[in-house]
Coordinates of C-alpha atoms in Angstrom, one line a residue:
M81 CA 18.2 172.9 -27.0
T82 CA 16.8 171.4 -23.9
E83 CA 13.3 171.2 -25.3
R84 CA 14.6 169.6 -28.5
R85 CA 16.4 167.0 -26.5
K86 CA 13.3 166.2 -24.5
S87 CA 11.2 165.8 -27.6
S88 CA 13.7 163.4 -29.2
A89 CA 13.7 161.0 -26.2
G90 CA 11.0 158.8 -24.8
W91 CA 9.6 155.3 -24.2
K92 CA 9.2 153.1 -27.3
M93 CA 8.4 149.4 -28.0
N94 CA 11.1 147.0 -29.2
V95 CA 10.7 143.9 -31.3
D96 CA 9.8 141.9 -28.2
D97 CA 6.9 144.2 -27.4
K98 CA 8.8 145.5 -24.3
A99 CA 9.1 149.1 -23.3
C100 CA 12.5 150.7 -23.5
Y101 CA 13.7 154.3 -23.0
I102 CA 15.6 155.7 -26.1
D103 CA 17.6 158.9 -26.1
V104 CA 18.0 159.8 -29.8
E105 CA 20.6 162.5 -29.3
A106 CA 22.7 160.2 -27.2
E107 CA 22.5 157.5 -29.9
E108 CA 23.4 160.0 -32.6
Q109 CA 26.4 161.2 -30.5
N110 CA 27.6 157.6 -30.1
D111 CA 27.2 156.9 -33.8
S112 CA 29.2 160.0 -34.7
E113 CA 32.0 159.0 -32.3
E114 CA 32.1 155.5 -33.7
A115 CA 32.2 157.0 -37.3
E116 CA 35.1 159.3 -36.3
A117 CA 36.9 156.3 -34.8
D118 CA 36.4 154.3 -38.0
D119 CA 37.7 157.2 -40.1
L120 CA 40.9 157.2 -38.2
N121 CA 41.5 153.6 -39.1
P122 CA 42.7 153.4 -42.8
E123 CA 41.6 149.8 -43.2
N124 CA 38.0 150.5 -42.2
R125 CA 38.0 153.6 -44.5
F126 CA 39.3 151.5 -47.4
R127 CA 36.8 148.6 -46.7
R128 CA 33.9 151.0 -46.7
T129 CA 35.0 152.7 -49.9
T130 CA 35.5 149.3 -51.6
S131 CA 32.1 148.0 -50.6
T132 CA 30.5 151.3 -51.8
D133 CA 32.3 150.9 -55.2
D134 CA 31.1 147.3 -55.5
E135 CA 27.5 148.3 -54.8
L136 CA 27.7 151.0 -57.4
A137 CA 29.3 148.6 -59.8
N138 CA 26.3 146.2 -59.4
G139 CA 24.0 149.1 -60.2
S140 CA 21.4 148.4 -57.5
G141 CA 23.3 148.8 -54.3
Q142 CA 21.3 145.9 -52.8
S143 CA 22.7 143.0 -50.8
P144 CA 23.0 139.6 -52.6
W145 CA 20.6 138.2 -50.0
C146 CA 17.7 139.5 -52.0
D147 CA 18.7 137.4 -55.0
L148 CA 18.6 134.0 -53.4
P149 CA 16.6 131.4 -55.3
D150 CA 13.1 130.4 -54.2
H151 CA 13.9 126.9 -53.0
I152 CA 16.5 128.4 -50.6
M153 CA 14.2 131.1 -49.4
E154 CA 11.5 128.4 -48.7
R155 CA 13.9 126.5 -46.5
I156 CA 14.9 129.7 -44.6
F157 CA 11.3 130.8 -44.0
A158 CA 10.2 127.3 -43.1
H159 CA 12.4 127.5 -40.0
L160 CA 10.9 130.7 -38.7
S161 CA 7.8 131.4 -36.6
I162 CA 4.9 133.3 -38.0
R163 CA 6.1 136.5 -36.4
E164 CA 9.6 136.0 -37.6
R165 CA 8.4 135.4 -41.2
Y166 CA 6.4 138.7 -41.0
Y167 CA 9.5 140.6 -39.9
A168 CA 11.7 138.9 -42.6
S169 CA 9.1 139.8 -45.3
L170 CA 9.6 143.5 -44.5
T171 CA 13.3 143.6 -45.5
C172 CA 12.9 143.8 -49.3
F173 CA 10.4 143.1 -52.1
S174 CA 12.1 139.7 -52.9
W175 CA 11.6 138.5 -49.3
Y176 CA 8.1 139.9 -49.3
Q177 CA 7.3 137.6 -52.2
S178 CA 9.0 134.7 -50.4
F179 CA 6.5 135.0 -47.6
A180 CA 3.8 133.4 -49.7
L181 CA 5.9 130.6 -51.3
P182 CA 4.0 127.3 -51.2
N183 CA 6.6 125.2 -49.2
V184 CA 7.0 127.9 -46.6
W185 CA 3.5 127.0 -45.3
S186 CA 3.5 123.3 -46.1
N187 CA 3.7 122.4 -42.4
F188 CA 1.8 124.6 -40.0
L189 CA 2.9 124.4 -36.3
V190 CA 0.2 125.3 -33.8
E191 CA 1.5 126.2 -30.3
D192 CA 0.1 128.1 -27.4
E193 CA 1.1 131.5 -28.7
T194 CA 0.4 130.9 -32.4
L195 CA -2.0 133.6 -33.8
A196 CA -2.7 134.6 -30.2
R197 CA -2.8 137.9 -28.3
L198 CA -2.1 138.4 -24.6
K199 CA -5.0 138.9 -22.3
F200 CA -4.8 139.6 -18.6
N201 CA -6.3 136.9 -16.3
Y202 CA -6.9 137.8 -12.7
Y203 CA -5.7 134.4 -11.5
S204 CA -2.9 133.6 -14.0
G205 CA -1.7 137.0 -15.2
W206 CA -1.1 137.6 -18.9
Q207 CA -2.1 134.5 -21.0
P208 CA -2.1 133.9 -24.7
V209 CA -5.6 133.9 -26.2
L210 CA -6.4 132.9 -29.8
D211 CA -7.1 135.9 -31.9
H212 CA -10.0 135.0 -34.2
S213 CA -9.3 137.9 -36.6
R214 CA -5.7 136.9 -37.1
T215 CA -6.6 133.2 -37.5
Q216 CA -9.3 134.0 -40.1
N217 CA -6.8 136.2 -42.1
C218 CA -4.2 133.5 -41.8
L219 CA -6.5 130.8 -43.1
L220 CA -7.8 133.0 -45.9
S221 CA -4.2 133.9 -47.0
V222 CA -2.3 130.7 -46.7
G223 CA -4.8 128.0 -45.6
K224 CA -4.9 126.5 -49.1
L225 CA -1.1 125.9 -48.9
F226 CA -1.2 123.8 -45.7
R227 CA 0.0 120.2 -46.3
G228 CA 0.5 119.3 -42.6
L229 CA -0.8 120.4 -39.2
D230 CA 1.3 120.0 -36.1
F231 CA -0.4 120.6 -32.8
R232 CA 1.9 120.9 -29.7
P233 CA 0.1 122.5 -26.8
L234 CA 1.6 123.1 -23.4
V235 CA -1.1 124.7 -21.3
S236 CA -3.5 126.6 -23.5
F237 CA -5.8 123.8 -24.5
N238 CA -8.6 126.2 -25.2
N239 CA -6.5 127.8 -28.0
M240 CA -6.1 124.3 -29.6
Y241 CA -9.8 123.7 -29.3
Q242 CA -10.7 127.0 -31.0
F243 CA -8.2 126.6 -33.8
M244 CA -9.4 123.0 -34.5
T245 CA -13.0 124.3 -34.6
L246 CA -12.1 127.2 -37.0
M247 CA -10.0 124.9 -39.2
S248 CA -12.8 122.3 -39.4
W249 CA -15.3 125.0 -40.2
A250 CA -13.1 126.4 -43.0
I251 CA -12.8 122.9 -44.6
E252 CA -16.5 122.3 -44.3
Q253 CA -17.2 125.4 -46.4
N254 CA -15.7 123.5 -49.3
H255 CA -18.3 120.7 -49.0
K256 CA -21.2 123.1 -49.5
Q257 CA -23.0 123.1 -52.9
K258 CA -22.0 126.7 -53.4
V259 CA -18.5 127.1 -52.0
P260 CA -17.6 130.6 -50.8
R261 CA -15.0 132.0 -53.1
E262 CA -12.7 133.2 -50.3
W263 CA -12.6 129.7 -48.6
A264 CA -12.1 127.7 -51.8
G265 CA -9.3 125.1 -51.3
C266 CA -8.6 126.0 -47.7
G267 CA -7.3 122.9 -45.9
L268 CA -8.0 120.5 -48.7
R269 CA -4.4 119.7 -49.4
I270 CA -3.6 118.6 -45.8
K271 CA -2.1 115.1 -45.8
S272 CA -0.4 115.0 -42.4
L273 CA -1.8 115.5 -38.9
N274 CA 0.4 115.4 -35.7
Y275 CA -1.1 115.9 -32.3
I276 CA 1.1 115.6 -29.2
F277 CA -0.7 116.0 -25.9
P278 CA 1.3 117.1 -22.8
C279 CA 0.0 114.4 -20.5
N280 CA 2.5 115.1 -17.7
M281 CA 1.0 117.7 -15.5
A282 CA 3.7 117.5 -12.8
S283 CA 5.5 120.6 -11.6
S284 CA 8.2 122.0 -14.0
E285 CA 10.5 122.4 -11.0
D286 CA 10.8 118.6 -10.7
P287 CA 11.5 117.3 -14.3
E288 CA 11.6 113.7 -13.2
S289 CA 8.2 113.6 -11.5
I290 CA 5.3 112.2 -13.5
K291 CA 1.6 113.1 -13.0
L292 CA -0.4 111.8 -15.9
F293 CA -3.7 113.2 -17.2
G294 CA -5.4 112.3 -20.4
T295 CA -7.3 114.4 -22.9
G296 CA -11.0 114.0 -23.7
G297 CA -14.2 116.0 -23.6
Q298 CA -14.6 118.9 -26.0
L299 CA -10.9 118.9 -27.0
L300 CA -11.2 115.2 -28.1
A301 CA -14.5 116.0 -30.0
A302 CA -12.8 118.9 -31.9
L303 CA -9.9 116.6 -32.8
K304 CA -12.2 113.9 -34.1
R305 CA -14.2 116.5 -36.1
L306 CA -11.0 117.7 -37.7
M307 CA -9.8 114.2 -38.5
T308 CA -13.2 113.5 -40.1
N309 CA -12.8 116.5 -42.5
L310 CA -9.3 115.6 -43.6
T311 CA -10.3 113.2 -46.3
N312 CA -6.8 113.1 -47.9
L313 CA -5.0 112.2 -44.7
Q314 CA -2.0 109.9 -45.4
T315 CA -0.1 110.3 -42.1
L316 CA -1.8 110.4 -38.7
K317 CA 0.2 110.8 -35.5
L318 CA -1.5 110.8 -32.0
V319 CA 0.9 110.8 -29.1
D320 CA 0.2 110.5 -25.3
L321 CA -3.6 110.9 -25.4
M322 CA -4.1 108.7 -22.4
L323 CA -7.8 108.1 -23.0
E324 CA -10.2 105.9 -21.2
R325 CA -11.1 102.6 -22.7
Y326 CA -14.6 103.7 -23.9
E327 CA -13.0 106.7 -25.6
A328 CA -10.2 104.8 -27.2
N329 CA -12.5 102.2 -28.7
H330 CA -14.2 104.8 -30.8
L331 CA -11.2 107.1 -31.5
L332 CA -10.7 106.2 -35.1
D333 CA -14.3 105.6 -36.1
E334 CA -14.5 108.7 -38.3
V335 CA -11.0 108.3 -39.6
L336 CA -11.7 104.8 -40.8
E337 CA -14.8 106.0 -42.6
S338 CA -13.1 108.9 -44.4
G339 CA -9.6 107.5 -44.9
C340 CA -9.9 103.7 -45.1
L341 CA -8.2 103.6 -48.5
V342 CA -5.9 106.7 -48.1
L343 CA -4.0 106.4 -44.8
K344 CA -0.5 105.0 -45.2
R345 CA 1.3 105.8 -41.9
L346 CA -0.4 105.6 -38.5
Y347 CA 1.2 106.5 -35.1
L348 CA -0.7 105.6 -32.0
I349 CA 1.6 106.1 -29.0
N350 CA 0.1 105.7 -25.5
V351 CA -3.5 106.0 -26.6
T352 CA -4.4 104.5 -23.2
M353 CA -2.6 104.0 -19.9
V354 CA -3.9 100.4 -19.6
H355 CA -4.2 97.4 -21.9
C356 CA -6.7 98.3 -24.6
P357 CA -6.3 96.8 -28.1
I358 CA -7.2 99.3 -30.9
M359 CA -8.9 97.1 -33.5
H360 CA -9.3 99.8 -36.1
I361 CA -5.6 99.7 -36.9
G362 CA -6.0 96.5 -38.8
L363 CA -8.8 97.8 -41.0
F364 CA -6.9 100.4 -43.1
L365 CA -6.5 98.7 -46.4
N366 CA -3.4 100.5 -47.6
L367 CA -1.6 101.0 -44.3
Q368 CA 2.2 100.5 -44.7
V369 CA 3.7 101.7 -41.5
L370 CA 2.2 101.3 -38.0
V371 CA 3.7 102.7 -34.8
V372 CA 1.9 101.6 -31.7
S373 CA 2.5 101.1 -28.0
P374 CA 2.5 97.4 -26.8
Q375 CA -0.5 98.0 -24.5
N376 CA -2.7 98.8 -27.5
I377 CA -2.0 95.6 -29.5
D378 CA -2.9 91.9 -28.9
D379 CA -3.5 88.6 -30.8
D380 CA -6.7 89.9 -32.5
V381 CA -4.9 92.9 -33.9
L382 CA -2.1 90.7 -35.1
T383 CA -4.7 88.5 -36.9
L384 CA -6.0 91.6 -38.7
L385 CA -2.4 92.8 -39.6
A386 CA -1.7 89.4 -41.1
D387 CA -4.1 90.1 -43.9
S388 CA -3.0 93.7 -44.3
R389 CA -0.3 95.5 -46.4
V390 CA 1.7 96.7 -43.3
R391 CA 5.4 96.2 -43.9
H392 CA 6.8 97.9 -40.7
L393 CA 5.4 97.4 -37.2
Y394 CA 7.0 99.6 -34.5
L395 CA 6.3 98.7 -30.9
F396 CA 7.2 102.0 -29.3
Q397 CA 7.6 102.7 -25.6
N398 CA 8.4 106.1 -24.1
R399 CA 8.6 107.6 -20.6
Y400 CA 4.9 107.4 -20.0
T401 CA 4.3 103.9 -21.3
P402 CA 3.5 101.4 -18.5
A403 CA 6.4 99.4 -17.3
A404 CA 7.3 96.3 -19.3
I405 CA 6.4 94.1 -16.3
A406 CA 2.8 95.5 -16.3
I407 CA 2.2 94.7 -20.1
S408 CA 1.6 91.2 -21.5
P409 CA 3.3 90.4 -24.8
C410 CA 1.4 88.9 -27.7
S411 CA 1.2 85.1 -27.8
V412 CA 3.4 82.7 -29.8
R413 CA 0.3 81.6 -31.8
G414 CA -0.4 85.2 -32.8
W415 CA 3.1 86.0 -34.0
R416 CA 3.3 82.6 -35.9
L417 CA 0.1 83.4 -37.7
L418 CA 1.3 86.9 -38.6
R419 CA 4.7 85.6 -39.8
R420 CA 3.0 83.0 -42.0
D421 CA 0.4 85.2 -43.7
N422 CA 2.5 88.4 -43.9
P423 CA 6.1 87.2 -44.3
N424 CA 7.4 90.6 -45.5
L425 CA 6.5 92.4 -42.3
R426 CA 9.3 93.6 -40.0
V427 CA 9.0 94.4 -36.3
H428 CA 11.0 97.2 -34.7
L429 CA 11.3 97.5 -30.9
R430 CA 12.2 101.0 -29.6
A431 CA 12.2 102.5 -26.1
E432 CA 12.8 106.2 -25.3
S433 CA 13.2 108.0 -22.0
T434 CA 15.0 111.1 -21.1
S435 CA 15.0 110.5 -17.4
G436 CA 14.6 106.9 -16.2
A437 CA 15.9 103.7 -17.7
A438 CA 14.0 102.5 -20.7
E439 CA 13.2 98.8 -20.9
I440 CA 11.9 97.0 -24.1
L441 CA 9.1 94.5 -23.8
L442 CA 10.4 91.4 -25.5
Q443 CA 8.0 89.6 -27.7
P444 CA 8.1 85.8 -28.1
E445 CA 10.4 84.0 -30.6
P446 CA 8.2 83.9 -33.8
A447 CA 8.1 87.7 -33.8
P448 CA 10.2 88.9 -36.8
V449 CA 12.1 91.5 -34.8
H450 CA 14.5 93.4 -37.2
S451 CA 15.8 96.1 -34.8
M452 CA 16.2 97.0 -31.1
I453 CA 17.0 100.6 -30.3
Y454 CA 17.3 102.2 -26.9
Q455 CA 17.2 106.0 -26.5
S456 CA 17.8 106.6 -22.9
P457 CA 20.9 108.0 -21.0
R458 CA 20.4 105.5 -18.1
T459 CA 19.9 102.2 -19.8
M460 CA 22.8 99.9 -19.4
I461 CA 23.6 96.7 -21.3
T462 CA 23.0 93.8 -18.9
S463 CA 23.7 90.1 -19.4
D464 CA 20.1 89.0 -18.8
K465 CA 18.5 91.5 -21.2
L466 CA 21.1 90.9 -24.0
L467 CA 21.2 87.2 -23.7
A468 CA 17.4 87.1 -23.8
A469 CA 17.3 89.2 -26.9
V470 CA 20.0 87.1 -28.6
D471 CA 18.2 83.9 -27.8
V472 CA 14.9 85.1 -29.1
Y473 CA 15.9 87.2 -32.2
K474 CA 19.2 85.7 -33.3
Y475 CA 18.0 84.8 -36.8
T476 CA 16.2 88.1 -37.6
L477 CA 18.0 90.9 -35.6
A478 CA 19.8 93.3 -37.9
V479 CA 20.0 96.6 -36.0
Y480 CA 21.0 97.0 -32.3
G481 CA 22.2 100.0 -30.4
H482 CA 22.0 102.6 -27.7
E483 CA 21.6 106.2 -28.7
M484 CA 22.4 109.3 -26.6
L485 CA 25.3 109.8 -24.2
P486 CA 25.0 107.9 -21.0
D487 CA 24.6 109.3 -17.5
F488 CA 26.5 106.5 -15.9
T489 CA 30.1 105.4 -15.8
S490 CA 31.1 102.2 -17.5
P491 CA 33.1 99.6 -15.5
V492 CA 36.9 99.7 -16.0
E493 CA 37.9 96.0 -15.4
F494 CA 37.5 93.6 -18.3
Q495 CA 35.4 91.1 -16.3
D496 CA 32.9 93.8 -15.4
R497 CA 32.5 95.2 -18.9
V498 CA 30.2 94.1 -21.7
D499 CA 33.0 93.0 -24.1
S500 CA 32.1 89.3 -24.0
L501 CA 28.4 90.0 -24.4
L502 CA 28.8 92.0 -27.5
V503 CA 31.1 89.4 -29.0
L504 CA 28.5 86.8 -28.3
M505 CA 25.9 88.9 -30.1
A506 CA 28.1 89.4 -33.1
R507 CA 28.8 85.6 -33.2
S508 CA 25.1 84.5 -32.7
C509 CA 23.3 87.0 -34.9
P510 CA 24.2 86.3 -38.6
E511 CA 22.0 89.1 -39.9
L512 CA 23.4 91.8 -37.7
A513 CA 24.3 94.7 -40.0
V514 CA 24.3 97.8 -37.7
L515 CA 25.7 98.0 -34.1
M516 CA 26.0 101.1 -31.9
I517 CA 28.0 100.8 -28.7
R518 CA 28.4 103.6 -26.2
E519 CA 29.9 101.7 -23.2
R520 CA 33.6 101.2 -22.6
I521 CA 35.2 98.3 -24.6
S522 CA 38.7 97.6 -25.7
T523 CA 40.1 98.0 -29.2
A524 CA 40.7 94.2 -29.2
T525 CA 37.0 93.6 -28.6
L526 CA 36.2 96.0 -31.5
L527 CA 38.4 94.0 -33.9
I528 CA 36.9 90.7 -32.8
I529 CA 33.3 92.0 -33.4
A530 CA 34.3 93.3 -36.8
R531 CA 35.8 89.9 -37.8
T532 CA 33.1 87.8 -36.2
A533 CA 29.9 89.6 -37.5
Q534 CA 29.3 88.2 -40.9
N535 CA 27.1 91.0 -42.4
L536 CA 28.2 93.9 -40.3
H537 CA 28.3 97.1 -42.4
H538 CA 27.9 100.0 -39.9
L539 CA 29.7 100.1 -36.5
Y540 CA 29.4 103.1 -34.2
V541 CA 31.6 103.5 -31.1
R542 CA 32.8 106.3 -28.9
R543 CA 36.5 107.1 -29.2
S544 CA 36.7 108.3 -25.6
Q545 CA 35.5 104.8 -24.3
L546 CA 38.0 102.7 -26.2
V547 CA 40.7 101.0 -24.1
E548 CA 43.9 100.6 -26.2
E549 CA 45.0 97.1 -25.2
C550 CA 44.4 93.4 -25.9
D551 CA 42.8 92.3 -22.7
W552 CA 41.5 89.0 -24.1
P553 CA 43.2 85.8 -23.1
K554 CA 44.1 83.5 -26.0
N555 CA 41.3 81.3 -27.2
P556 CA 42.2 77.7 -28.0
D557 CA 40.4 78.1 -31.3
W558 CA 42.6 81.1 -32.3
T559 CA 45.8 80.6 -34.2
D560 CA 49.1 82.2 -33.2
E561 CA 49.0 84.4 -36.2
Y562 CA 45.5 85.6 -35.4
Y563 CA 46.3 86.4 -31.8
Q564 CA 49.5 88.2 -32.8
W565 CA 47.5 90.2 -35.3
L566 CA 45.0 91.0 -32.6
R567 CA 47.7 92.2 -30.2
V568 CA 49.4 94.4 -32.7
S569 CA 46.3 95.9 -34.3
S570 CA 44.8 96.8 -30.9
A571 CA 47.8 98.6 -29.6
S572 CA 46.4 102.0 -30.8
V573 CA 43.1 103.4 -31.9
E574 CA 44.6 104.5 -35.2
A575 CA 45.8 100.9 -36.0
T576 CA 42.4 99.6 -35.0
E577 CA 40.6 102.1 -37.3
R578 CA 42.8 101.0 -40.3
E579 CA 42.0 97.4 -39.7
I580 CA 38.3 97.9 -39.3
S581 CA 38.2 100.0 -42.5
Q582 CA 39.6 97.0 -44.4
I583 CA 37.3 94.5 -42.7
L584 CA 34.1 96.4 -43.2
E585 CA 35.3 97.6 -46.6
V586 CA 34.6 101.2 -45.6
E587 CA 36.9 104.0 -46.5
N588 CA 38.4 105.8 -43.5
W589 CA 36.3 104.3 -40.8
R590 CA 36.7 106.3 -37.6
A591 CA 35.5 106.1 -34.0
L592 CA 33.2 108.9 -33.2
S593 CA 33.7 111.8 -30.8
D594 CA 31.1 112.3 -28.1
E595 CA 29.7 115.2 -30.0
H596 CA 29.3 113.2 -33.2
Y597 CA 28.0 110.2 -31.3
K598 CA 25.3 112.3 -29.6
M599 CA 24.0 113.4 -33.0
T600 CA 24.1 109.9 -34.6
S601 CA 20.7 108.2 -35.0
L602 CA 19.9 104.6 -36.1
T603 CA 16.6 105.7 -37.5
K604 CA 18.1 106.0 -41.0
H605 CA 18.9 102.2 -40.9
V606 CA 15.4 101.1 -40.0
D607 CA 13.4 104.0 -41.6
H608 CA 10.6 102.9 -43.9

């Protein structure tokens, strides 16, 4: 008995490739004890009997999970990593077939550990190294299903370089006179390329520190080679490359040659750390959406965009964009020319930062700014910023708001809050249609904004920051009936919600909880 017990126990590998000691007899004993305990409970015994009868009635004894339609299986598998997809495909024949469904592999995410094996390094310990055999098998099996490539490296830049090289080589096989049968169609359906470079090399122990380094060298050469081979590219997104000027000036040479008529959406965020206009962005003939950082655009670029088909121009600033004070906006003459020759173009200003306060670089008055969106927990509404924005964009501004929950506490007293500033914006901007407020205001202020804004359709506020009172003194322009209505309707949040529902003609308008506010985004109101 002792020898049998020893042979049934030992060290084995779990799903995380970690060693664990398993005693089979102990597990069998625990299972038998649990089974006996379940048999003593009549409910469990009845439930087990009923489920068995149902399985027998169905004839197959299989779970309904194996009968899910293909479009649901595609969505499930699309959220899994490559390893998780492999394990899921082992459950049943139906899920095995779902592994190769087209939409499962439509967007291929490449990270440090994608198709990699661990290799011991004397200085860094175990590090992921791209497995060429796995990569080749992957490209041969599902490479023809790729519609988008998403590169998001953290530390293993060599893996990214090797994958780009192999991907480029596989696509180049299709350009030969005699295409190898096994590589036919690999990578030819790719229409989207997203590359985000981890430019901040600061220590992870201090998340707020910034130590910027840019890409370049062989990695940049491999990226340009890949972009050259993607002749059907419609969406190109390059984020935080932080190149030198001489590298940035030639970044899109090959892309312009191969995709001048195809590219429709171009994202160039922080291509450089200093002022360096990218002239290529005005030469794509069918470009419709352009997202660019303000240091990579100037009057010459605006002149090219004036004769283009671009309809949405996003001036995007993130944590690594130079401070607004260090960037020069485009001139009044440049914006006037753009507005005259391309009257349908809309400009969107957006600033994002998860740590520090985000500041938007204001462009001069002729700029047709349609939206201003802040996504930063530390950016407050101040009188100088808001008054400047209202003064410059009062005839074009349609969307304004602050996303994310704040890291600061809003003032309590009425004279210190932003109530009067927001009412001024609602009164001065006739095109304002969407307003998102996260700071503390009173219910009376909310009612005045809803009544004052002529075209307001969407109003987002935090319920926890509403002060239930009418703290506004009577305005000489207000009638007694209006002021009485304001006092009564602002007495409670529920009464305010009913009145705003009638004013905005929205059924059951409600102030948002902090959880719902955190998940709300203004992108849907400005999305192209």
